Coordinates of C-alpha atoms in Angstrom, one line a residue:
X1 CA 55.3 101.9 75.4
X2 CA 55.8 102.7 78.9
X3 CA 53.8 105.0 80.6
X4 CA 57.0 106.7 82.3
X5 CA 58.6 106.9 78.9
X6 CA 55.8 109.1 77.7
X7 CA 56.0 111.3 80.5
X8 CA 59.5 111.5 80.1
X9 CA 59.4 112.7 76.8
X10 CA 56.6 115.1 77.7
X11 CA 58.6 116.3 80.1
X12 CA 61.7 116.2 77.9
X13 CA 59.2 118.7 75.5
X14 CA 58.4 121.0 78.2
X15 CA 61.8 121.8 79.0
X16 CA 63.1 122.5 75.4
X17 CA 60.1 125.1 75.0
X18 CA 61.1 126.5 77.9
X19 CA 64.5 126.8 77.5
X20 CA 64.1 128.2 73.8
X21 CA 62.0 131.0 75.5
X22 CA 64.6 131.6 77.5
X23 CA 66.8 132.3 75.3
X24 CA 64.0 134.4 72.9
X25 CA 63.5 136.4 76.2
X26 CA 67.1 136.5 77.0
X27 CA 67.9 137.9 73.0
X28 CA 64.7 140.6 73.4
X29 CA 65.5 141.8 76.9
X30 CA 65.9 145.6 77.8
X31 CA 67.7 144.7 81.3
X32 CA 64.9 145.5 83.0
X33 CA 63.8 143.7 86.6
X34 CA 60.7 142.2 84.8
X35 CA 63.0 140.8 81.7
X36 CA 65.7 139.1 84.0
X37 CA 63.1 137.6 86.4
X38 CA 61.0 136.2 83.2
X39 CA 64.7 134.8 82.2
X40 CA 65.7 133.4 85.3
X41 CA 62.0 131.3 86.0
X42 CA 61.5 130.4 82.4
X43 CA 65.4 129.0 82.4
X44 CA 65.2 127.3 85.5
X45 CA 62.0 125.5 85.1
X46 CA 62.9 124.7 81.9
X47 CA 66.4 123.0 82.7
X48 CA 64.6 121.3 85.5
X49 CA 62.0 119.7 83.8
X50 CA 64.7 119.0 80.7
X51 CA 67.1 117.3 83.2
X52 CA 64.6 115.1 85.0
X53 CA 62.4 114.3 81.5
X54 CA 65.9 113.1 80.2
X55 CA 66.5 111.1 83.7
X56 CA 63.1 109.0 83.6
X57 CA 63.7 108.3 80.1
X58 CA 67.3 106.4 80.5
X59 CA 66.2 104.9 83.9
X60 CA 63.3 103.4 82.8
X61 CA 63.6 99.6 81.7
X62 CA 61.8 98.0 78.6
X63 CA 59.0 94.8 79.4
X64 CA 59.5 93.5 76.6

């Protein structure tokens, strides 16, 4: 297995747990500053690193 592969799917990981947080912090917010800010990192970072563990997965060619 590729090396890129596997750090595409860690990758891949990262960003679901991040956007399930998200979405916990997003269901257990009061609307304060704090909440939406906690919402706003935790979604971004976790649809980046979703978006670009997905992008070295299907870009990345088999040796074999």
């Amino acid at each position: 297995m590729n090396l890129k592969r596997i750090f595409g799917a860690i990758l891949t990981i990262l960003g679901i747990v991040g956007l399930i947080y998200a979405a916990y912090v997003f269901m257990n917010t009061g609307g304060k500053v704090r909440d939406i800010k906690a919402l706003a990192i935790y979604g971004i970072l976790g649809l980046i690193f979703f978006v670009s563990g997905i992008g070295l997965i299907k870009q990345t060619k088999d040796a074999s």
